[in-house]
Coordinates of C-alpha atoms in Angstrom, one line a residue:
Chain A
M240 CA 0.1 25.4 20.5
P241 CA -2.8 25.0 20.8
L242 CA -4.2 23.0 17.9
T243 CA -7.7 23.7 16.7
V244 CA -9.8 21.1 14.9
V245 CA -13.2 21.9 13.2
G246 CA -15.3 18.9 12.2
S247 CA -18.1 16.6 13.0
I248 CA -19.0 15.3 16.5
A249 CA -21.3 12.3 16.1
F250 CA -23.0 9.3 17.4
D251 CA -22.0 6.2 15.4
S252 CA -23.8 2.9 15.3
V253 CA -21.4 0.4 13.8
R254 CA -21.5 -3.3 12.9
T255 CA -18.4 -5.3 11.8
P256 CA -17.8 -9.0 11.6
F257 CA -16.3 -8.6 15.1
G258 CA -19.3 -7.0 16.9
E259 CA -21.5 -4.0 17.0
R260 CA -22.1 -0.9 19.0
E261 CA -25.0 1.5 19.2
R262 CA -24.5 5.3 19.4
M263 CA -20.8 5.4 20.2
L264 CA -19.1 8.7 20.5
G265 CA -17.6 9.4 17.1
G266 CA -17.1 12.0 14.3
S267 CA -14.0 13.3 12.6
A268 CA -13.3 16.0 15.1
V269 CA -13.6 13.5 18.0
H270 CA -11.2 10.9 16.6
F271 CA -8.8 13.6 15.6
S272 CA -8.9 15.3 19.0
L273 CA -8.3 12.2 21.0
A274 CA -5.4 11.1 18.8
A275 CA -3.8 14.6 19.0
S276 CA -4.4 14.9 22.7
F277 CA -1.3 12.8 23.5
F278 CA 1.0 15.4 22.0
T279 CA -0.5 18.9 22.5
E280 CA -3.4 21.0 23.7
V281 CA -6.4 20.5 21.4
R282 CA -9.4 22.7 21.0
V283 CA -12.4 21.0 19.3
V284 CA -15.0 23.0 17.4
G285 CA -18.3 21.4 16.3
P286 CA -22.0 21.2 17.0
V287 CA -23.9 18.8 19.1
G288 CA -27.6 18.4 20.0
E289 CA -29.4 18.1 23.3
D290 CA -28.8 14.3 23.2
F291 CA -25.1 15.0 23.7
G292 CA -24.5 14.7 27.4
S293 CA -21.8 15.3 30.0
E294 CA -20.7 11.7 29.6
Q295 CA -19.6 12.4 26.0
I296 CA -18.0 15.7 26.9
A297 CA -16.1 13.9 29.7
V298 CA -14.5 11.5 27.2
L299 CA -12.9 14.4 25.5
S300 CA -12.1 16.6 28.6
E301 CA -10.6 13.6 30.5
Q302 CA -8.0 13.4 27.7
G303 CA -7.3 17.1 28.1
V304 CA -9.3 18.2 25.0
N305 CA -10.7 21.7 25.4
T306 CA -14.4 21.6 24.6
D307 CA -15.3 25.2 25.1
D308 CA -16.2 25.5 21.4
V309 CA -18.5 22.4 21.3
E310 CA -21.6 24.2 20.4
R311 CA -24.8 22.8 22.0
V312 CA -27.8 23.5 19.7
P313 CA -31.0 24.0 21.6
G314 CA -33.7 21.5 20.5
G315 CA -31.2 19.8 18.1
E316 CA -30.0 16.3 17.7
T317 CA -26.4 15.3 17.2
F318 CA -25.1 14.1 13.8
F319 CA -25.8 10.3 13.6
W320 CA -24.2 7.7 11.3
R321 CA -25.0 4.1 11.0
G322 CA -22.9 1.8 9.0
H323 CA -21.4 -1.6 8.7
Y324 CA -18.3 -3.3 7.3
D325 CA -18.2 -6.8 5.8
F326 CA -15.1 -9.0 5.9
D327 CA -13.4 -6.5 3.7
L328 CA -12.9 -4.0 6.4
N329 CA -11.6 -1.4 3.9
T330 CA -15.1 -0.5 2.7
A331 CA -17.6 1.2 4.9
H332 CA -21.3 0.7 4.0
T333 CA -23.5 3.5 5.1
D334 CA -27.0 2.4 6.3
D335 CA -28.2 5.8 7.6
T336 CA -26.9 9.3 7.9
Q337 CA -28.8 12.0 9.9
L338 CA -27.0 15.3 9.6
N339 CA -29.2 16.9 12.3
V340 CA -27.4 19.9 13.8
F341 CA -24.4 19.4 11.6
G342 CA -26.6 20.3 8.5
D343 CA -26.9 23.9 9.7
F344 CA -23.4 24.2 11.2
R345 CA -21.7 27.6 11.0
P346 CA -18.5 27.3 13.0
K347 CA -18.2 29.9 15.7
L348 CA -14.7 30.0 17.1
S349 CA -13.8 31.6 20.4
A350 CA -10.7 33.8 20.6
G351 CA -8.7 30.9 22.0
S352 CA -9.5 28.6 19.0
R353 CA -8.9 31.4 16.5
E354 CA -5.5 32.1 17.9
A355 CA -4.3 28.5 17.5
E356 CA -1.0 28.2 15.6
M357 CA -2.1 24.9 14.0
L358 CA -5.5 24.2 12.5
F359 CA -7.1 21.0 11.1
L360 CA -10.2 21.4 8.9
A361 CA -11.7 18.0 9.0
N362 CA -14.0 16.8 6.2
I363 CA -16.8 19.4 6.1
Q364 CA -18.3 21.5 3.4
P365 CA -15.4 23.5 1.8
D366 CA -17.1 26.9 2.2
L367 CA -17.1 26.3 5.9
Q368 CA -13.4 25.3 5.8
R369 CA -12.6 28.6 4.1
E370 CA -14.7 30.5 6.7
V371 CA -12.8 28.9 9.5
R372 CA -9.4 29.3 7.8
A373 CA -10.1 33.0 7.4
Q374 CA -11.0 33.4 11.1
C375 CA -7.8 31.7 12.3
T376 CA -5.4 34.5 11.5
G377 CA -2.7 33.2 13.7
A378 CA -2.4 29.7 12.1
R379 CA 1.0 29.1 10.8
F380 CA 0.3 25.5 9.7
T381 CA -3.1 24.4 8.4
A382 CA -4.3 21.1 7.0
L383 CA -7.6 19.9 5.5
D384 CA -9.3 16.7 4.7
S385 CA -12.1 16.3 2.1
M386 CA -14.1 13.6 0.3
N387 CA -15.6 12.6 -3.1
L388 CA -18.9 14.4 -2.3
W389 CA -17.2 17.8 -2.1
I390 CA -15.0 17.1 -5.2
E391 CA -18.2 16.4 -7.1
T392 CA -20.5 19.1 -5.7
A393 CA -18.3 22.0 -4.5
R394 CA -15.2 21.7 -6.5
E395 CA -14.4 25.4 -7.0
S396 CA -14.8 26.1 -3.3
L397 CA -12.6 23.1 -2.4
L398 CA -9.9 24.2 -4.8
A399 CA -10.0 27.6 -3.0
A400 CA -9.8 25.9 0.4
I401 CA -6.8 23.8 -0.7
A402 CA -5.0 26.9 -2.0
D403 CA -5.1 28.3 1.5
V404 CA -3.6 25.4 3.5
E405 CA -0.1 24.1 3.9
C406 CA -1.1 20.4 3.9
V407 CA -3.8 18.2 2.4
I408 CA -4.5 14.9 4.1
V409 CA -6.9 12.8 2.0
N410 CA -7.4 9.3 0.6
D411 CA -5.3 8.6 -2.5
A412 CA -8.4 7.9 -4.6
E413 CA -9.6 11.5 -3.8
I414 CA -6.3 12.9 -4.9
R415 CA -6.7 11.2 -8.2
Q416 CA -10.4 12.3 -8.5
L417 CA -9.6 15.9 -7.6
T418 CA -6.8 16.2 -10.1
E419 CA -8.2 13.8 -12.8
E420 CA -4.8 12.3 -12.8
P421 CA -4.5 8.5 -12.2
N422 CA -0.8 8.6 -11.5
L423 CA -0.5 9.3 -7.8
A424 CA 2.9 11.0 -8.0
R425 CA 1.6 13.4 -10.7
A426 CA -1.6 13.9 -8.9
A427 CA 0.1 14.9 -5.7
R428 CA 2.4 17.3 -7.6
A429 CA -0.7 18.8 -9.1
V430 CA -2.2 19.4 -5.7
M431 CA 1.1 21.0 -4.5
E432 CA 0.9 23.3 -7.5
M433 CA -2.4 24.6 -6.1
G434 CA -0.6 25.8 -3.0
P435 CA 0.0 23.2 -0.3
R436 CA 3.7 22.3 0.5
A437 CA 2.7 18.8 1.6
V438 CA 0.3 16.2 0.4
V439 CA -0.5 13.1 2.5
A440 CA -2.2 10.3 0.6
K441 CA -4.0 7.9 3.0
Q442 CA -4.1 4.4 1.6
G443 CA -6.1 2.4 4.1
E444 CA -4.5 -0.8 5.2
Y445 CA -1.6 0.0 2.8
G446 CA -0.5 2.9 4.9
A447 CA 0.2 6.4 3.8
A448 CA 2.5 8.4 1.5
L449 CA 3.9 11.9 2.0
F450 CA 4.7 14.1 -1.0
T451 CA 6.7 17.3 -0.4
E452 CA 8.7 19.5 -2.8
G453 CA 11.2 17.1 -4.3
A454 CA 10.7 14.3 -1.8
F455 CA 8.6 11.2 -1.2
F456 CA 8.1 9.2 1.9
A457 CA 5.8 6.2 2.6
L458 CA 4.9 4.0 5.5
P459 CA 2.9 0.8 5.5
G460 CA -0.1 0.4 7.8
F461 CA 1.0 -1.1 11.1
P462 CA 0.2 -4.8 10.7
L463 CA -2.6 -6.0 13.0
E464 CA -4.1 -9.4 13.4
D465 CA -7.1 -7.9 15.1
V466 CA -8.9 -5.0 13.4
R467 CA -12.4 -4.6 14.9
D468 CA -13.6 -1.3 13.6
P469 CA -11.9 0.9 11.0
T470 CA -14.2 3.9 11.7
G471 CA -12.1 7.0 12.4
A472 CA -8.8 5.6 11.3
G473 CA -8.1 8.4 8.9
D474 CA -9.0 11.1 11.4
S475 CA -6.9 9.3 14.1
F476 CA -4.0 9.4 11.6
A477 CA -4.5 13.1 11.0
G478 CA -4.7 13.7 14.8
G479 CA -1.4 11.8 15.4
F480 CA 0.2 13.6 12.5
L481 CA -0.8 17.2 13.3
G482 CA -0.8 16.7 17.1
Y483 CA 2.9 15.6 16.9
L484 CA 3.8 18.5 14.7
D485 CA 2.0 21.0 16.9
G486 CA 3.7 19.6 20.0
L487 CA 7.1 20.4 18.4
G488 CA 6.3 24.1 18.7
S489 CA 8.3 25.0 15.6
A490 CA 7.8 25.0 11.8
P491 CA 7.9 21.4 10.6
D492 CA 10.7 20.4 8.3
D493 CA 10.7 17.3 6.2
A494 CA 12.2 15.1 8.9
A495 CA 9.5 16.3 11.3
L496 CA 6.8 15.5 8.7
R497 CA 8.2 12.0 8.4
R498 CA 8.1 11.4 12.2
A499 CA 4.6 12.8 12.1
M500 CA 3.7 10.2 9.5
G501 CA 4.9 7.6 12.0
Y502 CA 2.8 8.9 14.8
G503 CA -0.2 9.2 12.5
T504 CA 0.2 5.6 11.5
V505 CA 0.5 4.5 15.1
L506 CA -2.6 6.3 16.3
A507 CA -4.6 5.0 13.4
S508 CA -3.5 1.5 14.2
F509 CA -4.6 1.8 17.9
N510 CA -7.9 3.3 16.8
V511 CA -8.9 0.3 14.7
E512 CA -8.1 -2.3 17.3
E513 CA -11.4 -1.7 19.1
F514 CA -14.7 0.0 18.5
G515 CA -15.1 3.7 18.4
T516 CA -12.9 5.5 20.9
E517 CA -12.5 2.5 23.2
R518 CA -8.8 1.8 22.6
V519 CA -7.6 5.3 22.2
V520 CA -9.0 6.5 25.5
R521 CA -7.0 3.8 27.3
L522 CA -3.7 4.6 25.5
D523 CA -0.7 6.1 27.0
R524 CA 2.3 7.8 25.4
G525 CA 4.6 4.9 26.3
E526 CA 2.5 2.5 24.2
I527 CA 2.5 5.0 21.4
D528 CA 6.2 5.4 21.4
S529 CA 6.8 1.7 21.6
R530 CA 4.7 1.1 18.5
Y531 CA 6.5 4.0 16.8
E532 CA 9.8 2.3 17.3
A533 CA 8.3 -1.1 16.2
L534 CA 7.1 0.6 13.0
R535 CA 10.6 1.9 12.4
A536 CA 12.0 -1.6 12.9
M537 CA 9.5 -2.9 10.3
T538 CA 10.6 -0.5 7.6
R539 CA 14.4 -0.6 8.0
F540 CA 16.7 -2.3 5.6
D541 CA 20.4 -2.3 5.1
A542 CA 22.4 0.2 3.0
L543 CA 24.5 -1.3 0.3
P544 CA 28.1 -2.1 1.3
G545 CA 30.2 1.0 1.2
S546 CA 27.4 3.5 0.8
Chain B
M1008 CA 24.2 -20.4 -7.9
P1009 CA 22.8 -20.9 -10.4
L1010 CA 19.1 -19.9 -10.1
T1011 CA 16.6 -21.9 -12.1
V1012 CA 13.2 -20.5 -13.1
V1013 CA 10.3 -22.4 -14.7
G1014 CA 7.4 -20.6 -16.2
S1015 CA 5.9 -19.1 -19.3
I1016 CA 7.8 -17.6 -22.3
A1017 CA 5.4 -15.6 -24.3
F1018 CA 4.6 -13.0 -27.0
D1019 CA 2.6 -10.2 -25.5
S1020 CA 0.5 -7.6 -27.3
V1021 CA -0.2 -4.8 -25.0
R1022 CA -2.1 -1.5 -25.2
T1023 CA -2.0 1.1 -22.4
P1024 CA -2.9 4.8 -22.4
F1025 CA 0.7 5.4 -23.3
G1026 CA 1.1 3.3 -26.4
E1027 CA 0.9 -0.2 -27.7
R1028 CA 3.2 -2.9 -28.9
E1029 CA 2.6 -6.1 -30.9
R1030 CA 4.2 -9.5 -30.0
M1031 CA 6.8 -8.3 -27.5
L1032 CA 8.9 -10.8 -25.8
G1033 CA 7.2 -11.5 -22.5
G1034 CA 6.0 -14.2 -20.0
S1035 CA 6.7 -14.8 -16.4
A1036 CA 10.0 -16.7 -16.8
V1037 CA 11.3 -14.0 -19.2
H1038 CA 10.6 -11.0 -16.9
F1039 CA 11.9 -13.0 -13.9
S1040 CA 15.1 -14.1 -15.7
L1041 CA 16.0 -10.6 -17.0
A1042 CA 15.5 -9.1 -13.6
A1043 CA 17.5 -11.8 -11.8
S1044 CA 20.3 -11.6 -14.4
F1045 CA 21.9 -8.6 -12.8
F1046 CA 22.7 -10.6 -9.7
T1047 CA 23.4 -14.2 -10.6
E1048 CA 23.5 -16.9 -13.2
V1049 CA 20.0 -17.7 -14.3
R1050 CA 18.7 -20.8 -16.2
V1051 CA 15.3 -20.4 -17.8
V1052 CA 13.0 -23.4 -18.4
G1053 CA 10.0 -23.1 -20.6
P1054 CA 8.5 -24.0 -24.0
V1055 CA 8.4 -21.9 -27.2
G1056 CA 7.1 -22.6 -30.7
E1057 CA 8.7 -22.3 -34.1
D1058 CA 7.7 -18.6 -34.2
F1059 CA 10.3 -18.0 -31.4
G1060 CA 13.4 -17.0 -33.1
S1061 CA 17.1 -16.3 -32.5
E1062 CA 16.2 -12.6 -32.0
Q1063 CA 14.2 -13.5 -28.9
I1064 CA 16.7 -15.9 -27.6
A1065 CA 19.4 -13.3 -28.0
V1066 CA 17.5 -10.9 -25.7
L1067 CA 17.9 -13.4 -22.9
S1068 CA 21.4 -14.7 -23.7
E1069 CA 22.8 -11.2 -24.1
Q1070 CA 21.8 -10.6 -20.5
G1071 CA 23.7 -13.7 -19.6
V1072 CA 20.6 -15.9 -19.1
N1073 CA 21.2 -19.6 -19.9
T1074 CA 18.7 -20.7 -22.5
D1075 CA 19.7 -24.3 -22.8
D1076 CA 16.3 -25.4 -21.3
V1077 CA 14.2 -23.3 -23.6
E1078 CA 12.3 -26.1 -25.3
R1079 CA 11.5 -25.5 -28.9
V1080 CA 8.4 -27.5 -29.8
P1081 CA 8.3 -28.6 -33.4
G1082 CA 5.2 -27.3 -35.2
G1083 CA 4.1 -25.4 -32.2
E1084 CA 3.4 -21.8 -31.5
T1085 CA 4.5 -19.7 -28.6
F1086 CA 2.2 -18.8 -25.8
F1087 CA 0.4 -15.5 -26.7
W1088 CA -1.3 -12.9 -24.6
R1089 CA -3.1 -9.8 -25.7
G1090 CA -4.3 -7.4 -23.1
H1091 CA -4.9 -3.7 -22.3
Y1092 CA -4.8 -1.4 -19.4
D1093 CA -7.1 1.7 -18.9
F1094 CA -6.1 4.7 -16.9
D1095 CA -6.1 2.6 -13.8
L1096 CA -2.9 0.7 -14.7
N1097 CA -3.4 -1.6 -11.7
T1098 CA -6.0 -3.8 -13.6
A1099 CA -5.0 -5.9 -16.6
H1100 CA -7.8 -6.6 -19.1
T1101 CA -7.2 -9.8 -21.0
D1102 CA -8.4 -9.7 -24.7
D1103 CA -7.0 -13.0 -25.9
T1104 CA -5.0 -15.9 -24.5
Q1105 CA -3.6 -18.6 -26.7
L1106 CA -1.8 -21.2 -24.6
N1107 CA -0.3 -23.0 -27.6
V1108 CA 2.8 -25.0 -26.6
F1109 CA 2.4 -23.9 -23.0
G1110 CA -0.9 -25.9 -22.8
D1111 CA 1.0 -29.2 -23.1
F1112 CA 4.1 -28.1 -21.2
R1113 CA 5.9 -30.8 -19.3
P1114 CA 9.0 -29.3 -17.9
K1115 CA 12.2 -31.1 -18.8
L1116 CA 15.2 -29.9 -16.8
S1117 CA 18.8 -30.5 -17.8
A1118 CA 21.2 -31.6 -15.2
G1119 CA 22.4 -28.0 -14.9
S1120 CA 19.0 -26.7 -14.1
R1121 CA 18.1 -29.5 -11.7
E1122 CA 21.3 -28.8 -9.7
A1123 CA 20.4 -25.2 -9.1
E1124 CA 20.6 -24.2 -5.4
M1125 CA 17.7 -21.8 -5.9
L1126 CA 14.5 -22.3 -7.8
F1127 CA 11.6 -20.1 -8.8
L1128 CA 8.3 -21.8 -9.8
A1129 CA 6.6 -19.1 -11.7
N1130 CA 2.8 -19.1 -12.0
I1131 CA 2.1 -22.4 -13.7
Q1132 CA -0.2 -25.3 -13.0
P1133 CA 0.7 -26.5 -9.4
D1134 CA 1.1 -30.2 -10.5
L1135 CA 3.9 -29.0 -12.8
Q1136 CA 5.4 -26.9 -10.0
R1137 CA 5.5 -30.0 -7.8
E1138 CA 7.1 -32.1 -10.6
V1139 CA 9.8 -29.5 -11.0
R1140 CA 10.4 -29.1 -7.3
A1141 CA 10.8 -32.9 -7.1
Q1142 CA 13.4 -32.9 -9.8
C1143 CA 15.5 -30.1 -8.2
T1144 CA 17.0 -32.2 -5.5
G1145 CA 19.8 -29.7 -4.8
A1146 CA 17.6 -26.7 -4.3
R1147 CA 18.1 -25.2 -0.8
F1148 CA 15.7 -22.2 -1.3
T1149 CA 12.6 -22.5 -3.5
A1150 CA 9.8 -20.0 -4.1
L1151 CA 6.6 -20.1 -6.0
D1152 CA 4.0 -17.7 -7.5
S1153 CA 0.4 -18.7 -8.2
M1154 CA -2.9 -17.1 -9.1
N1155 CA -6.7 -17.2 -8.5
L1156 CA -7.3 -19.7 -11.3
W1157 CA -5.2 -22.4 -9.5
I1158 CA -6.7 -21.6 -6.1
E1159 CA -10.1 -22.2 -7.6
T1160 CA -9.3 -25.2 -9.8
A1161 CA -6.3 -27.0 -8.3
R1162 CA -6.4 -26.1 -4.7
E1163 CA -5.2 -29.3 -3.2
S1164 CA -2.3 -29.5 -5.6
L1165 CA -1.4 -25.9 -4.9
L1166 CA -1.4 -26.5 -1.1
A1167 CA 0.9 -29.5 -1.6
A1168 CA 3.2 -27.3 -3.8
I1169 CA 3.2 -24.6 -1.1
A1170 CA 4.1 -27.1 1.6
D1171 CA 7.3 -27.9 -0.3
V1172 CA 8.7 -24.4 -0.8
E1173 CA 10.6 -22.0 1.5
C1174 CA 8.9 -18.8 0.1
V1175 CA 5.6 -17.8 -1.4
I1176 CA 5.5 -14.7 -3.6
V1177 CA 1.9 -13.8 -4.6
N1178 CA -0.5 -10.9 -4.7
D1179 CA -2.1 -10.1 -1.4
A1180 CA -5.6 -10.8 -2.7
E1181 CA -4.5 -14.3 -3.5
I1182 CA -3.1 -14.9 0.0
R1183 CA -6.5 -13.9 1.3
Q1184 CA -8.3 -16.1 -1.2
L1185 CA -6.1 -19.0 -0.6
T1186 CA -6.6 -18.9 3.2
E1187 CA -10.1 -17.5 3.2
E1188 CA -8.8 -15.0 5.8
P1189 CA -9.4 -11.3 5.0
N1190 CA -6.8 -10.1 7.5
L1191 CA -3.5 -10.1 5.7
A1192 CA -1.3 -10.7 8.8
R1193 CA -3.4 -13.7 9.8
A1194 CA -3.6 -15.0 6.2
A1195 CA 0.2 -14.8 5.9
R1196 CA 0.6 -16.7 9.1
A1197 CA -1.8 -19.3 7.8
V1198 CA 0.4 -19.7 4.7
M1199 CA 3.5 -20.1 6.9
E1200 CA 1.8 -22.8 8.9
M1201 CA 1.6 -24.7 5.6
G1202 CA 5.4 -24.8 5.4
P1203 CA 7.0 -21.8 4.0
R1204 CA 9.3 -19.7 6.2
A1205 CA 8.6 -16.5 4.2
V1206 CA 5.5 -15.0 2.6
V1207 CA 5.8 -12.0 0.2
A1208 CA 2.5 -10.2 -0.5
K1209 CA 2.7 -8.2 -3.7
Q1210 CA 0.5 -5.1 -3.5
G1211 CA 0.8 -3.5 -6.9
E1212 CA 1.5 0.2 -6.7
Y1213 CA 1.4 0.0 -2.9
G1214 CA 4.5 -2.1 -2.8
A1215 CA 5.1 -5.4 -1.1
A1216 CA 5.1 -6.8 2.4
L1217 CA 7.3 -9.6 3.8
F1218 CA 6.1 -11.9 6.6
T1219 CA 8.6 -14.2 8.4
E1220 CA 8.4 -15.9 11.7
G1221 CA 7.8 -13.2 14.2
A1222 CA 8.7 -10.3 11.9
F1223 CA 7.1 -8.0 9.4
F1224 CA 8.6 -5.8 6.8
A1225 CA 7.1 -3.6 4.1
L1226 CA 8.2 -1.3 1.3
P1227 CA 6.1 1.1 -0.8
G1228 CA 6.2 0.9 -4.6
F1229 CA 8.9 3.1 -6.0
P1230 CA 7.1 6.3 -6.9
L1231 CA 7.1 6.9 -10.7
E1232 CA 5.5 9.7 -12.6
D1233 CA 5.7 7.6 -15.8
V1234 CA 4.4 4.1 -15.8
R1235 CA 3.8 2.9 -19.3
D1236 CA 3.2 -0.9 -19.0
P1237 CA 2.8 -2.8 -15.8
T1238 CA 3.0 -6.2 -17.5
G1239 CA 5.6 -8.3 -15.8
A1240 CA 6.0 -6.1 -12.7
G1241 CA 5.4 -9.0 -10.3
D1242 CA 7.8 -11.3 -12.1
S1243 CA 10.4 -8.6 -12.2
F1244 CA 9.9 -8.2 -8.5
A1245 CA 10.4 -11.9 -7.9
G1246 CA 13.5 -11.9 -10.2
G1247 CA 15.2 -9.0 -8.3
F1248 CA 14.2 -10.6 -5.0
L1249 CA 15.5 -14.2 -5.7
G1250 CA 18.3 -13.1 -8.0
Y1251 CA 19.8 -11.0 -5.2
L1252 CA 19.4 -13.8 -2.7
D1253 CA 21.0 -16.3 -5.0
G1254 CA 23.9 -14.0 -5.7
L1255 CA 24.6 -13.9 -1.9
G1256 CA 25.6 -17.6 -2.1
S1257 CA 24.5 -18.3 1.5
A1258 CA 21.2 -19.1 3.2
P1259 CA 19.2 -15.9 3.5
D1260 CA 18.6 -14.4 6.9
D1261 CA 15.9 -11.9 7.6
A1262 CA 18.2 -8.9 6.8
A1263 CA 19.0 -10.5 3.5
L1264 CA 15.3 -11.0 2.7
R1265 CA 14.7 -7.3 3.4
R1266 CA 17.5 -6.2 1.1
A1267 CA 16.0 -8.6 -1.5
M1268 CA 12.6 -6.9 -1.1
G1269 CA 14.4 -3.6 -1.9
Y1270 CA 15.9 -5.1 -5.1
G1271 CA 12.6 -6.7 -6.1
T1272 CA 10.9 -3.3 -5.7
V1273 CA 13.6 -1.6 -7.7
L1274 CA 13.5 -4.1 -10.6
A1275 CA 9.7 -4.0 -10.7
S1276 CA 9.9 -0.2 -10.9
F1277 CA 12.3 -0.2 -13.9
N1278 CA 10.2 -2.8 -15.6
V1279 CA 7.0 -0.7 -15.7
E1280 CA 8.7 2.4 -17.0
E1281 CA 8.6 1.2 -20.5
F1282 CA 6.9 -1.6 -22.6
G1283 CA 7.8 -5.2 -22.2
T1284 CA 11.5 -5.8 -21.6
E1285 CA 12.5 -2.5 -23.2
R1286 CA 13.8 -0.8 -20.0
V1287 CA 15.3 -3.8 -18.2
V1288 CA 17.5 -4.8 -21.1
R1289 CA 19.1 -1.3 -21.0
L1290 CA 19.6 -1.4 -17.2
D1291 CA 23.0 -1.6 -15.5
R1292 CA 23.8 -2.5 -11.9
G1293 CA 24.8 1.1 -11.1
E1294 CA 21.3 2.3 -11.9
I1295 CA 19.8 -0.5 -9.8
D1296 CA 21.9 0.3 -6.8
S1297 CA 21.2 4.0 -7.1
R1298 CA 17.5 3.4 -7.0
Y1299 CA 17.9 1.0 -4.1
E1300 CA 19.5 3.7 -2.1
A1301 CA 16.8 6.2 -3.2
L1302 CA 14.2 3.8 -1.9
R1303 CA 16.0 3.5 1.4
A1304 CA 16.0 7.3 1.7
M1305 CA 12.3 7.3 1.0
T1306 CA 11.5 5.0 3.8
R1307 CA 13.8 6.3 6.6
F1308 CA 12.5 8.3 9.5
D1309 CA 14.1 9.3 12.8
A1310 CA 14.2 7.3 16.0
L1311 CA 12.7 8.9 19.0
P1312 CA 15.2 10.9 21.1
G1313 CA 17.1 8.7 23.4
S1314 CA 16.1 5.4 21.8

């Protein structure tokens, strides 16, 4: 404790078959922080513009997220994303991206954030991920996310960033692209050979898989009849996953990583039930734990007689 | 007991990045029968041509599959499929299909096959599925598979066929297409409202999900570093699933359906390790049960303290 996250803080305008919203609070660091806030003390690092007001800060701080390192850039505007989803909610269609202050972001971590024992490097340029990793000398467990853009345009830097973290949390297609290996089990092993001891393959509605040395674990997505906005699901997963691990206060073993997969799945499922952060800010730990147990019940099957 | 399956018996010529084979024994009824043969007595119903020899029959009969209702059509040729897979083994590319005797197939069931307590209607024209279903007056548990072609060209007949079975085992994309409902949980519920008490959504490498009244269960695909030929994976899944259920000899409850999902997953995983039926004909029940327990270990995670 605490857990530091570095990533985007954004305004998102999103349209899905179930409604639309203008300029909601969003961004990877926001979704991550809110999900993790149920388990531990979170410090969020990222830039915002002058259009980012006390109302947005309050969403984070009311959940107990430390916003000291939210950097307000004078004269700047906050990162903006506009996108939509058709009936296939698995595919986000980007209509507009304005990097704004995020385009010139150079993370500045306070002493409190640098001293975090756990660190999440959300999906940002890998050179920045490495800068942040180097600053966080006390981190004993670090994880990163990335995307196809960085695999294509900053591959060497991304490989160096991966070599320096304990855990990679990315979409399964990105694991394949990164390693040029279509078989996921082989691809995950190739990533572990770069350094990390754990690889989490996010698989959208199909759930997520965890690869560790000699072990495999997988969970389905929590089944929902009402998915309204998938934006932020992956970051909510990572927030539930790392937030739970950080809250343990000890080095995670495989059993802890599996429980963390459960919490990641649960937080992602709540996130997508409503637009933006609407559902997660109303959550309580009791709801989370109930769904965790429901997920366990959905994945249990009997041993063979006599085993 | 016994379990009757009606479907295609074929010669498959398959090329994957890991090799190729000419005119292997294949077809939905063959893959199903071999997978189910580890659990129960299977009777296979389907047409073959004069090119289908005692060597092919022996592959089935040596596994204990009853081939009395393999109908040899004088002057005919066996159903032939040629296809290939690129590095993405999830997508089959068809290069040639020759229906041959399968094009005029009218299932003729012997008394033994008609009296089966369990019946699998593999992916054939839904009118034929209904004819067979009507003949099997003793069946207490019946399941069917289908495909996009029948959803598009024989929708009403398919809906009638579905209304008359206990269980539907299809790809998740087909459940969505059939119901015109992109949300899988809603789509599965819509299928159950047509009649079946269970819906199994096959999800390729991601595994499979089981929907029953008020319950959900899902399993990942068994992780394999070596997948050589995915042809027949879905039918092997169905064979393991229904073979296990038939071997129980009693009406399956939800716990039995979950164990059956485990066996289906295991049989599918063995099937894809080698070309055609190569791996499954070398299998023994001990290997199957070991992998079943390994799958259980891969999906277990801790309860919350005190729960």
